[in-house]
Short mmCIF file of C-alpha atoms and ligand atoms in Angstrom, two decimals:
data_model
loop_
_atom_site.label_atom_id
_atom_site.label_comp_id
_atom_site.label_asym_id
_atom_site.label_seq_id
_atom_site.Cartn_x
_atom_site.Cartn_y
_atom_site.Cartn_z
CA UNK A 165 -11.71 64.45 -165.22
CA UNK A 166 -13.58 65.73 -162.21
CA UNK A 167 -13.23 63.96 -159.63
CA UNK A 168 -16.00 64.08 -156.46
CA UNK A 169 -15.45 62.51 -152.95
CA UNK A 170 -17.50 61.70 -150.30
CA UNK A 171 -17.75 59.51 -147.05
CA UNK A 172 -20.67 57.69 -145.18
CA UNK A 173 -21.73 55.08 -142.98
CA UNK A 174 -24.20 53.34 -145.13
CA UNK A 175 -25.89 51.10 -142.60
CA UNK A 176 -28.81 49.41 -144.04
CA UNK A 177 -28.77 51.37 -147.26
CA UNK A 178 -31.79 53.36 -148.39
CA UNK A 179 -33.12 55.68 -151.08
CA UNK A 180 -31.02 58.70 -148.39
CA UNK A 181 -28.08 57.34 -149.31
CA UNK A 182 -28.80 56.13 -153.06
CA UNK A 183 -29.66 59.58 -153.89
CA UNK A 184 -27.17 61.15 -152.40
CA UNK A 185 -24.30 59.19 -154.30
CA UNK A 186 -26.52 60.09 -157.89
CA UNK A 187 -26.60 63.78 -157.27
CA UNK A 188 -22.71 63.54 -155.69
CA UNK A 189 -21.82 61.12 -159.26
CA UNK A 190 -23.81 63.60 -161.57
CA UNK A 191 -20.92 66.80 -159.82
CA UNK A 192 -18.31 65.42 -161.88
CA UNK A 193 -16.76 62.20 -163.66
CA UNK A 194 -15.35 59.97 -160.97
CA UNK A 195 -17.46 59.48 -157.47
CA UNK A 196 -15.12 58.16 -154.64
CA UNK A 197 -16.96 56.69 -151.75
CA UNK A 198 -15.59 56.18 -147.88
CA UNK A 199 -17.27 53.57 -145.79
CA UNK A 200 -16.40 54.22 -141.95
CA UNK A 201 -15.17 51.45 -140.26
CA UNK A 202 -16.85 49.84 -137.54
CA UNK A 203 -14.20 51.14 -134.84
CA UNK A 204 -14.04 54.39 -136.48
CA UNK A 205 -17.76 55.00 -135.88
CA UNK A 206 -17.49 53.56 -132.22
CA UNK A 207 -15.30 56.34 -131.55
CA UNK A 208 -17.35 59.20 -133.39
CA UNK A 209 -20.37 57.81 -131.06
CA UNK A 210 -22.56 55.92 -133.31
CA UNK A 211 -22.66 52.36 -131.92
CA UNK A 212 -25.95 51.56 -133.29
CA UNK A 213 -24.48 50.51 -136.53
CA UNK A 214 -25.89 46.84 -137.50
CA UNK A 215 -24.03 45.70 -140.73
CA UNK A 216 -20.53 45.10 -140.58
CA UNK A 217 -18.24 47.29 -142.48
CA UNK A 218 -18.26 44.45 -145.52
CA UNK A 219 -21.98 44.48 -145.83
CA UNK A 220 -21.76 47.87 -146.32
CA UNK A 221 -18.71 48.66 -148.47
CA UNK A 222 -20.64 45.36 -150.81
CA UNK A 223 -24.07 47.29 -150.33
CA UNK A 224 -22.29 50.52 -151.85
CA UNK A 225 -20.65 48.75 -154.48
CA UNK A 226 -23.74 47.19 -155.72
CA UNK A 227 -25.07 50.39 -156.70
CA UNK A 228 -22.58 50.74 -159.66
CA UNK A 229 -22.43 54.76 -159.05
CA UNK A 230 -18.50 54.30 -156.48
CA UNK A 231 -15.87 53.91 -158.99
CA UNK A 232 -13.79 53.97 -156.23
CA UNK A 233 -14.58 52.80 -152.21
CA UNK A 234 -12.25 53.64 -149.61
CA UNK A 235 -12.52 53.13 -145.78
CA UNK A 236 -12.47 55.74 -143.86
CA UNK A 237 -10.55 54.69 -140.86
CA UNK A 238 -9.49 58.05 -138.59
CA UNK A 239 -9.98 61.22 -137.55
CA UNK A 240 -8.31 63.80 -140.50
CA UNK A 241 -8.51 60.82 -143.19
CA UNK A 242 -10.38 63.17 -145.43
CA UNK A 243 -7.88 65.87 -145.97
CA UNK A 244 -5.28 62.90 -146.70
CA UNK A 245 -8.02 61.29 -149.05
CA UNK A 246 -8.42 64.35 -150.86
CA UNK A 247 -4.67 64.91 -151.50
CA UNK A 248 -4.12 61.91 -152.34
CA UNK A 249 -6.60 60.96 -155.18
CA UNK A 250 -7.11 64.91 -156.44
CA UNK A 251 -10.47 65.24 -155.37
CA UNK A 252 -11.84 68.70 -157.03
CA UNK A 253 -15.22 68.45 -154.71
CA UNK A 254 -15.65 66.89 -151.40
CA UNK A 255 -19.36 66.23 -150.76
CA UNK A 256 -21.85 64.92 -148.25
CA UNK A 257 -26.08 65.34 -147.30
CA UNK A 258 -26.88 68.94 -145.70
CA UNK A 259 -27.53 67.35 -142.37
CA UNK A 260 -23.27 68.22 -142.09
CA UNK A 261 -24.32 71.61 -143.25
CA UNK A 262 -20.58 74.06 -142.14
CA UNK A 263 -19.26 70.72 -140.76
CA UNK A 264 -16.34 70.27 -143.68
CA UNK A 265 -16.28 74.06 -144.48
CA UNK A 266 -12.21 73.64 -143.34
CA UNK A 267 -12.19 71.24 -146.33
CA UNK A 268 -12.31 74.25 -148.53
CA UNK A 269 -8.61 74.64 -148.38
CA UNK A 270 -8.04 71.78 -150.39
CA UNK A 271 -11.27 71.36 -152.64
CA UNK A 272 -14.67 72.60 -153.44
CA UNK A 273 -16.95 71.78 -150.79
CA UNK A 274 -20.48 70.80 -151.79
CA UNK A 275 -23.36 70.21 -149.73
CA UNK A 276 -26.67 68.82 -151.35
CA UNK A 277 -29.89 68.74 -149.85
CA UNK A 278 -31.16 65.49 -147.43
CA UNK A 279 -33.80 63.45 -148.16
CA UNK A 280 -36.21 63.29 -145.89
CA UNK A 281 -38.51 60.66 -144.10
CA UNK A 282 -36.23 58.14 -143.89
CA UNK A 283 -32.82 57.14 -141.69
CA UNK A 284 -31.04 54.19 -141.03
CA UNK A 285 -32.10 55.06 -137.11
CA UNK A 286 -35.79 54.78 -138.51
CA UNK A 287 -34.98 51.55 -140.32
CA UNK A 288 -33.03 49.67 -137.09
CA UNK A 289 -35.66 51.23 -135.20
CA UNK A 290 -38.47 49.66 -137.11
CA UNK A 291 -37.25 46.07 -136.80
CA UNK A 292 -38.80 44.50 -133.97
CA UNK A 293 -38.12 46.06 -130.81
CA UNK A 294 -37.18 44.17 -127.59
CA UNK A 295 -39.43 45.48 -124.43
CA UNK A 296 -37.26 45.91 -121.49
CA UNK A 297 -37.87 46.39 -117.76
CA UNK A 298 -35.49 46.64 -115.04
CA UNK A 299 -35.56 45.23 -111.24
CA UNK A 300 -34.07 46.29 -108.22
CA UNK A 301 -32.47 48.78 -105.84
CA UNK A 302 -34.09 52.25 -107.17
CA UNK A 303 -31.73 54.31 -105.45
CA UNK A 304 -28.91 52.12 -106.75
CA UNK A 305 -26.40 54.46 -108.92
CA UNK A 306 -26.01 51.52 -111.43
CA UNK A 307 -30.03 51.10 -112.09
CA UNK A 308 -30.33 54.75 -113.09
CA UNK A 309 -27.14 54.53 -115.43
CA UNK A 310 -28.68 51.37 -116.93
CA UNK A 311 -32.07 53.00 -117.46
CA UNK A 312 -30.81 56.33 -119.05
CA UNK A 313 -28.32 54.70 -121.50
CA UNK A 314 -31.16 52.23 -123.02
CA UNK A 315 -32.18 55.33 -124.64
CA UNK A 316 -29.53 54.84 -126.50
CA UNK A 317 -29.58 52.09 -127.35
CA UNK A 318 -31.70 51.62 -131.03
CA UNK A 319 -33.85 48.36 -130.80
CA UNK A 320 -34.27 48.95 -127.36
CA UNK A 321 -37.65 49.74 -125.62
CA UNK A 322 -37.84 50.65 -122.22
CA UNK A 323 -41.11 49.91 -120.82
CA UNK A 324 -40.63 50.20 -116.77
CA UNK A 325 -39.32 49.06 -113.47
CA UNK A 326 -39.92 46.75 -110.29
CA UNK A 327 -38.43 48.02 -107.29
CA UNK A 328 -37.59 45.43 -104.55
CA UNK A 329 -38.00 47.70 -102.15
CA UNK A 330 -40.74 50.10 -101.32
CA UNK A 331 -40.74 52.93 -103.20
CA UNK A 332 -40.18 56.65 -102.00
CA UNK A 333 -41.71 60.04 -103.74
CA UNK A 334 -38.23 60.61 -104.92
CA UNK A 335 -38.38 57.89 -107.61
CA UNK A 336 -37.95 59.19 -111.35
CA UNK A 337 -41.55 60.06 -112.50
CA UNK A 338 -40.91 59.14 -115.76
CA UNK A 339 -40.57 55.74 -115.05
CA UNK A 340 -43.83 53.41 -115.09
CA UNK A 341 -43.13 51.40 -111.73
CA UNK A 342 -44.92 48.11 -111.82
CA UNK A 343 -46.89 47.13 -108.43
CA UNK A 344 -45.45 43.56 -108.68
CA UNK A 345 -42.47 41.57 -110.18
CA UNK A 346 -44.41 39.15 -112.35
CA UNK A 347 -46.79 42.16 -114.16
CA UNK A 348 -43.75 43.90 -115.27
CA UNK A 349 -42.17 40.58 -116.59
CA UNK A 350 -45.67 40.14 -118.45
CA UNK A 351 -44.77 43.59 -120.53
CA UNK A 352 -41.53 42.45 -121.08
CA UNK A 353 -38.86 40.49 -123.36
CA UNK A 354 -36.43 40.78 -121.32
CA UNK A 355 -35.28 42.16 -118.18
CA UNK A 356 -32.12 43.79 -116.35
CA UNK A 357 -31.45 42.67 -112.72
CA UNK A 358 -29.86 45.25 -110.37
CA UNK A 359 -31.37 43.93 -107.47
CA UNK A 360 -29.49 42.87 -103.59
CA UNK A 361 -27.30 40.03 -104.80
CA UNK A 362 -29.32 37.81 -102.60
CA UNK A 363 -31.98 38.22 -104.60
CA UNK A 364 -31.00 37.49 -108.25
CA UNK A 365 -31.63 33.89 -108.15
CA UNK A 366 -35.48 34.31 -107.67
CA UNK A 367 -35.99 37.08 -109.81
CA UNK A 368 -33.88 34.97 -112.76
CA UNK A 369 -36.02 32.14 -112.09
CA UNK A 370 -38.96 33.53 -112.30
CA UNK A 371 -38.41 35.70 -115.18
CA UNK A 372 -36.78 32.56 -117.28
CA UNK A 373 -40.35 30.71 -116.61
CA UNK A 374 -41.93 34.35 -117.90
CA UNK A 375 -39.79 33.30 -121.13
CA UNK A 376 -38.12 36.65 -120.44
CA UNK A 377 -34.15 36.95 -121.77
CA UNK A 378 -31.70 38.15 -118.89
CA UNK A 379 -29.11 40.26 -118.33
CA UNK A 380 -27.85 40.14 -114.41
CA UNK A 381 -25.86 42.68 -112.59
CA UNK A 382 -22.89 40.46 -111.05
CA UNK A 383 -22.61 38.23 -109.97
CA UNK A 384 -25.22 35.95 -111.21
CA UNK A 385 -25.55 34.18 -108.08
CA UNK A 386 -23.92 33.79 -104.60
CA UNK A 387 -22.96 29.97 -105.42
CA UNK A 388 -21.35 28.47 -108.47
CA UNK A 389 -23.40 25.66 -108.85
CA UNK A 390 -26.59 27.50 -108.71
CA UNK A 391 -24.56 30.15 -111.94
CA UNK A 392 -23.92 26.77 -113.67
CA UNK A 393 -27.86 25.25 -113.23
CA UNK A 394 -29.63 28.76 -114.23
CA UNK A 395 -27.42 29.11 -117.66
CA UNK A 396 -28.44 25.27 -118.50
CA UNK A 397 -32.11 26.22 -117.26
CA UNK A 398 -31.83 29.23 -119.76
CA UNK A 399 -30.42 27.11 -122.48
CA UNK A 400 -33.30 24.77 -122.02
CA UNK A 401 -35.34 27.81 -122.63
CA UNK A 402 -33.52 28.85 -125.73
CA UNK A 403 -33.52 32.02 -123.86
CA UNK A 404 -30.29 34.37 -122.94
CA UNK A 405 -29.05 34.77 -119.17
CA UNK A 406 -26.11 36.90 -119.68
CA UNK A 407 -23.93 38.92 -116.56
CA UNK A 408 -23.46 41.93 -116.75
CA UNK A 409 -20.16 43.90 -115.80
CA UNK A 410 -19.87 47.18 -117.90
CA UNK A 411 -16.01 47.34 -117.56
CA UNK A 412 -15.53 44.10 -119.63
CA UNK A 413 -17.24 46.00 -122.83
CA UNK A 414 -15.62 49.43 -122.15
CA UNK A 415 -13.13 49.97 -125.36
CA UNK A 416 -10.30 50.28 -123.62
CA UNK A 417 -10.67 47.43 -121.47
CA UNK A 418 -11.04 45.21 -124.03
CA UNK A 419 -7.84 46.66 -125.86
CA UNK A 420 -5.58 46.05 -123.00
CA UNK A 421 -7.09 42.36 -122.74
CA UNK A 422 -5.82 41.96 -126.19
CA UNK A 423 -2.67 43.28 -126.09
CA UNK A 424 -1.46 41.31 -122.96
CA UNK A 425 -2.61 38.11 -124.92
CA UNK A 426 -0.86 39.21 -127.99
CA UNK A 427 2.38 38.93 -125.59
CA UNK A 428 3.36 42.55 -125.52
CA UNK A 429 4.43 42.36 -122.25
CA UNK A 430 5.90 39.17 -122.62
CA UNK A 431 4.36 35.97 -120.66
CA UNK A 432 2.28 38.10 -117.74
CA UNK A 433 3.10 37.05 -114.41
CA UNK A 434 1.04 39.03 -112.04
CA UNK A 435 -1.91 40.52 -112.18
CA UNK A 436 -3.03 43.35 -109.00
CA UNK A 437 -6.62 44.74 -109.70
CA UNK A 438 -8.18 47.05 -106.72
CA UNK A 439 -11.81 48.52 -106.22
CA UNK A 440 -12.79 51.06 -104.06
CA UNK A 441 -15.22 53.26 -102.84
CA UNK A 442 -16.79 54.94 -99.40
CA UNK A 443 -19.33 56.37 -101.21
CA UNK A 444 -22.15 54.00 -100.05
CA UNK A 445 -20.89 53.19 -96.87
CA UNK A 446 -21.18 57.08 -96.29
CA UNK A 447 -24.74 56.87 -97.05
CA UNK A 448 -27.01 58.30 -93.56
CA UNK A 449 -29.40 55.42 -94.50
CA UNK A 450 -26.36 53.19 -94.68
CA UNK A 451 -27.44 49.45 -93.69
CA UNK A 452 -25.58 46.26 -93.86
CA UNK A 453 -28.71 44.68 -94.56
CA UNK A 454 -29.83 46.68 -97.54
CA UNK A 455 -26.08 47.39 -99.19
CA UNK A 456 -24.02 45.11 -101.67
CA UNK A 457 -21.12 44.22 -99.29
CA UNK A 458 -17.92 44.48 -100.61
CA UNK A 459 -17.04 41.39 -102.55
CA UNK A 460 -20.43 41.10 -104.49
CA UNK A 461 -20.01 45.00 -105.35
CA UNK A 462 -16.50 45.02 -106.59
CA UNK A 463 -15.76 41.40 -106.59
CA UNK A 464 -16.72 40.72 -110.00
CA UNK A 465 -15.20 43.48 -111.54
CA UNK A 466 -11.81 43.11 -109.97
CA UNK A 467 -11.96 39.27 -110.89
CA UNK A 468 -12.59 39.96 -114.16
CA UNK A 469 -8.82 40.52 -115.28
CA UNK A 470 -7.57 38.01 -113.61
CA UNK A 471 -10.17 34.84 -115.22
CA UNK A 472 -9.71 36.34 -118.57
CA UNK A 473 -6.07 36.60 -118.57
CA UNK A 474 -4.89 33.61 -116.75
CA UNK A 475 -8.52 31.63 -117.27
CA UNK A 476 -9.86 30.48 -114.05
CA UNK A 477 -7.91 26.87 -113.63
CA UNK A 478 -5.76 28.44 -110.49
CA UNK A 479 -4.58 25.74 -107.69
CA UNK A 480 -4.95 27.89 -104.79
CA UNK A 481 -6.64 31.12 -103.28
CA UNK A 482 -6.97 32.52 -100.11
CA UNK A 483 -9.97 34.83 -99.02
CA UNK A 484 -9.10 37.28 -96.04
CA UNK A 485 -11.84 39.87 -94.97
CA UNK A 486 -13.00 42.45 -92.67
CA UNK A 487 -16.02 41.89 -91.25
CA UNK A 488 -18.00 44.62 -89.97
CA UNK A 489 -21.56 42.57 -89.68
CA UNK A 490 -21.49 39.24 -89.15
CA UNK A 491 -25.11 38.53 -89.31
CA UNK A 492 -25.07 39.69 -93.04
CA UNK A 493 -21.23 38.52 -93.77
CA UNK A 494 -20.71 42.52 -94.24
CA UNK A 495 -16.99 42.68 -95.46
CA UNK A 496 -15.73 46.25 -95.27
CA UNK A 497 -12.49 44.72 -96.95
CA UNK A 498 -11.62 41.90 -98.35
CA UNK A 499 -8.08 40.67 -100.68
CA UNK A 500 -8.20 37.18 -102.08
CA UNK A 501 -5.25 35.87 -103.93
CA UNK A 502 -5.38 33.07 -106.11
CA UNK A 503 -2.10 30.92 -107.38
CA UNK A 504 -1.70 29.67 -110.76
CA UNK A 505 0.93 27.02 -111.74
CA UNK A 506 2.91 30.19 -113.60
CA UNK A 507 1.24 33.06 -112.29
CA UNK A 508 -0.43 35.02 -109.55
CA UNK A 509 -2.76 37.30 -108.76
CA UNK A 510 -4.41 39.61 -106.23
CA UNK A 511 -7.42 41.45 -106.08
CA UNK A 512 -8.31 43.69 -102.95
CA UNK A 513 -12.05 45.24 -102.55
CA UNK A 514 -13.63 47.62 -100.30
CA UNK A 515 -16.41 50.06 -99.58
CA UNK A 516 -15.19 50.81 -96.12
CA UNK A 517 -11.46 51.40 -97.17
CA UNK A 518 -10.06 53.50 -99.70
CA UNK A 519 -7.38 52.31 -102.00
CA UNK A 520 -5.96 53.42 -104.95
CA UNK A 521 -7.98 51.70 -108.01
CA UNK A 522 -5.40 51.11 -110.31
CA UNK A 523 -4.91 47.85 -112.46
CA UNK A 524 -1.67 46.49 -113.10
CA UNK A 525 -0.80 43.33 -115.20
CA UNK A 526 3.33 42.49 -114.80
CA UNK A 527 5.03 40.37 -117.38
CA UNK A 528 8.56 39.45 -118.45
CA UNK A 529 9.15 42.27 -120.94
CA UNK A 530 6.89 44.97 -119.20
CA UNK A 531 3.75 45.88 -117.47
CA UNK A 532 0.20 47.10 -118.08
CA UNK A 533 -1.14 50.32 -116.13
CA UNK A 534 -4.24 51.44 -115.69
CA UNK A 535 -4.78 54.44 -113.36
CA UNK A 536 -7.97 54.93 -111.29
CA UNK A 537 -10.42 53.95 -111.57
CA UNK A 538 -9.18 51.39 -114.00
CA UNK A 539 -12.87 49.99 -114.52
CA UNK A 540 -14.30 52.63 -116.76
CA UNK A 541 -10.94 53.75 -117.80
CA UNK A 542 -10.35 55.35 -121.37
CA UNK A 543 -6.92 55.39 -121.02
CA UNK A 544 -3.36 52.74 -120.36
CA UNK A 545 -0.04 52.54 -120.59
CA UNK A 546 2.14 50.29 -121.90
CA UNK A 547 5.61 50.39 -119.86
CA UNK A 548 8.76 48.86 -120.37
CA UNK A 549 12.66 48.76 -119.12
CA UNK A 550 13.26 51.90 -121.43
CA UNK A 551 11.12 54.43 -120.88
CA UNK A 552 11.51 55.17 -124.70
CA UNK A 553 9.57 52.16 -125.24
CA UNK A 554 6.72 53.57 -123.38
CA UNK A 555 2.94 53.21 -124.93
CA UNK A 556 0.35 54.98 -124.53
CA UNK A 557 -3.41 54.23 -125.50
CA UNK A 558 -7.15 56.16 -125.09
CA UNK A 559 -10.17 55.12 -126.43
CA UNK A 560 -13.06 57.36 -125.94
CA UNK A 561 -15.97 56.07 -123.56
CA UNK A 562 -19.35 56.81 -123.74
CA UNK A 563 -21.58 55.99 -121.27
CA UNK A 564 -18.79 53.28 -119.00
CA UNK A 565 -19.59 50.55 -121.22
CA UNK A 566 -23.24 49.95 -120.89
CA UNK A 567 -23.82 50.96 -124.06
CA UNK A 568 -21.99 48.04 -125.90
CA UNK A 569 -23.57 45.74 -123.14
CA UNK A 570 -26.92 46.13 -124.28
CA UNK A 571 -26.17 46.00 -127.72
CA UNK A 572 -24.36 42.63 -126.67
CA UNK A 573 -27.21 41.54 -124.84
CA UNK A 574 -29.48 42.76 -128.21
CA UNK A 575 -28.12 41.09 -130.74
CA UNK A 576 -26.97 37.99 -128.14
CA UNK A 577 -31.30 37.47 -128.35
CA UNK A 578 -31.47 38.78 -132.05
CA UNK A 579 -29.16 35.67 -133.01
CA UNK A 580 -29.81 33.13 -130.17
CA UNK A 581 -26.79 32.64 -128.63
CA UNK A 582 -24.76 34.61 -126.54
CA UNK A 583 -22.45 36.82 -128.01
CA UNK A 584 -21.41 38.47 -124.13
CA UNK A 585 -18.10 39.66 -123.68
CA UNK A 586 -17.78 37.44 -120.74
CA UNK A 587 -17.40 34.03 -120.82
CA UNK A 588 -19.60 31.43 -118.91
CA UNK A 589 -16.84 29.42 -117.37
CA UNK A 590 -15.56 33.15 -115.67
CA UNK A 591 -19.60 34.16 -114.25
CA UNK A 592 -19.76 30.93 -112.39
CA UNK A 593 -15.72 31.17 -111.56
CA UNK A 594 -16.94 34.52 -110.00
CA UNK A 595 -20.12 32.80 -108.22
CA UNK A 596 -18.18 30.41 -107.21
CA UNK A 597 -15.94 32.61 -105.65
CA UNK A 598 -18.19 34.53 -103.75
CA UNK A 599 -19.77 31.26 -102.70
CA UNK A 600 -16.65 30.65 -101.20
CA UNK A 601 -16.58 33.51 -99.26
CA UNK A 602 -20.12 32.93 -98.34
CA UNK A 603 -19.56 29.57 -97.01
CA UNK A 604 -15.74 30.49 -95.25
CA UNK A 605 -13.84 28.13 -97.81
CA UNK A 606 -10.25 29.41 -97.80
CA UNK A 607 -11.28 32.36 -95.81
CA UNK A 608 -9.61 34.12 -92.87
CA UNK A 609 -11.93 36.84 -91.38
CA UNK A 610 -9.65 39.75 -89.70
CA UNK A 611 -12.50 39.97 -86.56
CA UNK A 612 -15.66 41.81 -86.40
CA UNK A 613 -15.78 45.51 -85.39
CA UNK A 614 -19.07 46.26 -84.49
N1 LIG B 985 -28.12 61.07 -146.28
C1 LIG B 985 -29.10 61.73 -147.01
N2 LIG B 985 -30.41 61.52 -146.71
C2 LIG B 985 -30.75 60.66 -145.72
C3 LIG B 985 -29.75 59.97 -144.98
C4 LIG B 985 -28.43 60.20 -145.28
O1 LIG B 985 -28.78 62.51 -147.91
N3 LIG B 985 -32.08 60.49 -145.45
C5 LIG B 985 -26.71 61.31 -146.62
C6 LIG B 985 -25.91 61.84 -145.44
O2 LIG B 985 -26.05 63.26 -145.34
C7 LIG B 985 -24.50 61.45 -145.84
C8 LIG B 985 -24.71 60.12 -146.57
O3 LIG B 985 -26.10 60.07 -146.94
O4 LIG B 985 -23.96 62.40 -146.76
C9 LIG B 985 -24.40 58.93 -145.67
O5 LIG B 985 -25.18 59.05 -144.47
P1 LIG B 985 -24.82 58.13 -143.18
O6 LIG B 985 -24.61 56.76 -143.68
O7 LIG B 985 -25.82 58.43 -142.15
O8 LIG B 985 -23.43 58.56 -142.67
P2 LIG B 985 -22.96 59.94 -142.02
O9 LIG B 985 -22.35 59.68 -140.70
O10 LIG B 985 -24.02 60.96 -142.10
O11 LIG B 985 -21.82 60.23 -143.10
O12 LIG B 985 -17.80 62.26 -142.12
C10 LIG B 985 -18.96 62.43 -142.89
C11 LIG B 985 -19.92 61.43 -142.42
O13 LIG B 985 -19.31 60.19 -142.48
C12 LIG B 985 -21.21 61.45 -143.26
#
């Protein structure tokens, strides 16, 4: 009996894939098929994938040609495949054409011709598209991140930009900039707002009565009342208003999340999360006016391990900051600590004082680090007592996270509900946080330099 393996991702199977697995049955007696795994194609860069690994593993199987189907799970799983049933050919479409040449060592590599004219990139593609646009601060490092990684994003159409301020001739030509807010929302399913903080509210309200979907750079709002309103207004709408924080859908991130929940530090006790940078503050053109101040920049982010660990029922915080403009509550610094009936935590922020921006989560059997900067980190350890015990864990990155946002936010307006890694009660926690600040609840402000 010859037997003939060969692997695939299968996502929304066509006549490619059909014809492949006829001409790979017809090399021998026995065809086994692998099926990647959803996390196993995450990590190989194709995020894109719609059907879950079951809809495709069932979608193989119906064609009656696999009498075998494996799931290919990890890097080097071939070789161990191969072994381990007696595959005499290994074989896959030409578009892999030298890529499994090292395969020869163990088999007969085979690699038959592609059909062309259609892809499962065509067929996600060719579902309806959702128009994007983006809003706010063009020069912002975080709007041209967002803009170039929606080209990655399949289902995605980018179709232009508002800038709230006016724009200069070094603005990205390839972007259509719209003269006005509400023309760009006409063109538009949904939009991403990246605007000044204390602008979000208006441009969410006017883009939910534009029946336009959302997805807001955090935080959602300066208040957590007003958070709380706009999600019911969007609900009302049957539209999506999700926040959007790229660390919470980087890989790695979520990982660590899970592991501290699944106890492997024991209970946690203490969570210390710190954000820095002097990178905008260094800016010539540097104005209090214009810039994100320090707790709407990196608040969010560094509050985001702290709500989703210990959930966002503390008793107590305290606020202290360093204000450098009091007319715009510029805070160069700020630390706020919050007390929970087991637990504490402490996050410190700053764009006009460097830190080290490491993440660590303590707990009765061990503790969670994640070096700088921890927020689009790849990469944590898991320490104990013995250093024996000692874990480590990567998981590649592409793109800080944005990537899995918008496909989030995607399918979030694909399905009608919202599917965001970030729960609604922790966006207005985080509003409401900042609100605090805003209005000097709990605050202590370390005096005013200027
Ligand atoms: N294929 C084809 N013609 C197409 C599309 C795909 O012959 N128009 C072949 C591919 O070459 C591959 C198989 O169908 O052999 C499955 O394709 P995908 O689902 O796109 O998965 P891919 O990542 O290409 O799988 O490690 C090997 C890879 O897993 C191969």
């Amino acid at each position: 009996m010859r037997k003939v393996i060969t692997y695939g991702t299968f996502d929304m199977l066509h006549y490619g894939h059909i014809r492949l697995l006829e001409r790979a049955k017809a090399l021998g007696d026995y065809l086994i098929v692998g099926v990647t795994s959803e996390e196993f194609d995450r990590k190989r860069g194709k995020i894109n994938v719609r059907q879950s690994l079951m809809e495709r593993i069932e979608a193989v199987k119906s064609t009656g040609l696999a009498d075998k189907i494996l799931i290919e799970e990890y890097e080097g799983q071939k070789i161990d495949d191969i072994r381990q049933y007696g595959a005499d050919i290994f074989t896959v479409g030409s578009d892999w054409d030298g890529k499994f040449d090292y395969l020869r060592e163990f088999c007969e590599v085979i690699y038959l011709e592609r059909t062309e004219g259609v892809s499962s990139t065509d067929i996600r593609s060719s579902e309806e598209r959702i128009r994007l646009g983006m809003v706010g601060s063009v020069e912002s490092s975080v709007f041209q991140k967002y803009y170039e990684e929606s080209a990655h994003v399949d289902g995605l159409e980018f179709v232009g930009a508002f800038s709230e301020r006016p724009l200069d001739d070094c603005v990205d030509p390839y972007i259509k900039w719209f003269p006005n807010y509400n023309e760009l929302l006409d063109n538009c399913d949904a939009v991403y707002i990246v605007s000044h903080p204390s602008r979000h509210e208006e441009f969410i309200r006017s883009a939910l009565d534009s029946d336009c979907h959302v997805l807001c750079e955090a935080p959602i709002t300066l208040n957590g009342d007003t958070c709380r309103e706009l999600f019911e207004l969007a609900d009302s709408k049957k539209l999506i208003l999700m926040e959007a924080v790229k660390t919470a859908y980087s890989t790695a991130y979520n990982r660590f999340i899970l592991m501290v929940k699944n106890g492997l530090i024991g209970d946690a006790v203490s969570v210390d999360a710190t954000c820095t940078s002097l990178r905008d503050m260094q800016r010539e053109n540097w104005s209090a006016e214009k810039s994100q101040n320090s707790i709407c920049a990196w608040g969010p982010t560094a509050m985001l391990p702290v709500f989703q660990i210990f959930g966002t029922g503390y008793t107590g915080k305290s606020i202290v900051s360093r204000i450098i403009d009091v007319a715009e509550k510029y805070d160069s610094y700020t630390r706020v600590s919050f007390v929970y009936s087991n637990a504490i935590a402490s996050i410190q922020v700053g764009k006009g004082v460097k830190s080290e921006g490491e993440l660590i989560v303590s707990g009765t059997k061990g503790y969670i680090y994640i070096p700088a900067p921890w927020w689009k980190t790849d990469y944590f350890e898991i320490r104990y007592e013995n250093p024996e015990e000692n874990k480590r864990f990567f998981y590649q990155l592409d793109g800080e996270g944005i990537r899995n946002e918008y496909l989030s936010f995607l399918h979030s307006i694909k399905q009608g509900n919202v599917l965001s890694c970030i729960s609604r009660e922790v966006s207005i926690q985080i509003s409401s946080v900042i609100g605090d600040y805003y209005a000097g609840n709990d605050c202590t402000i370390l005096g005013d330099d200027r």
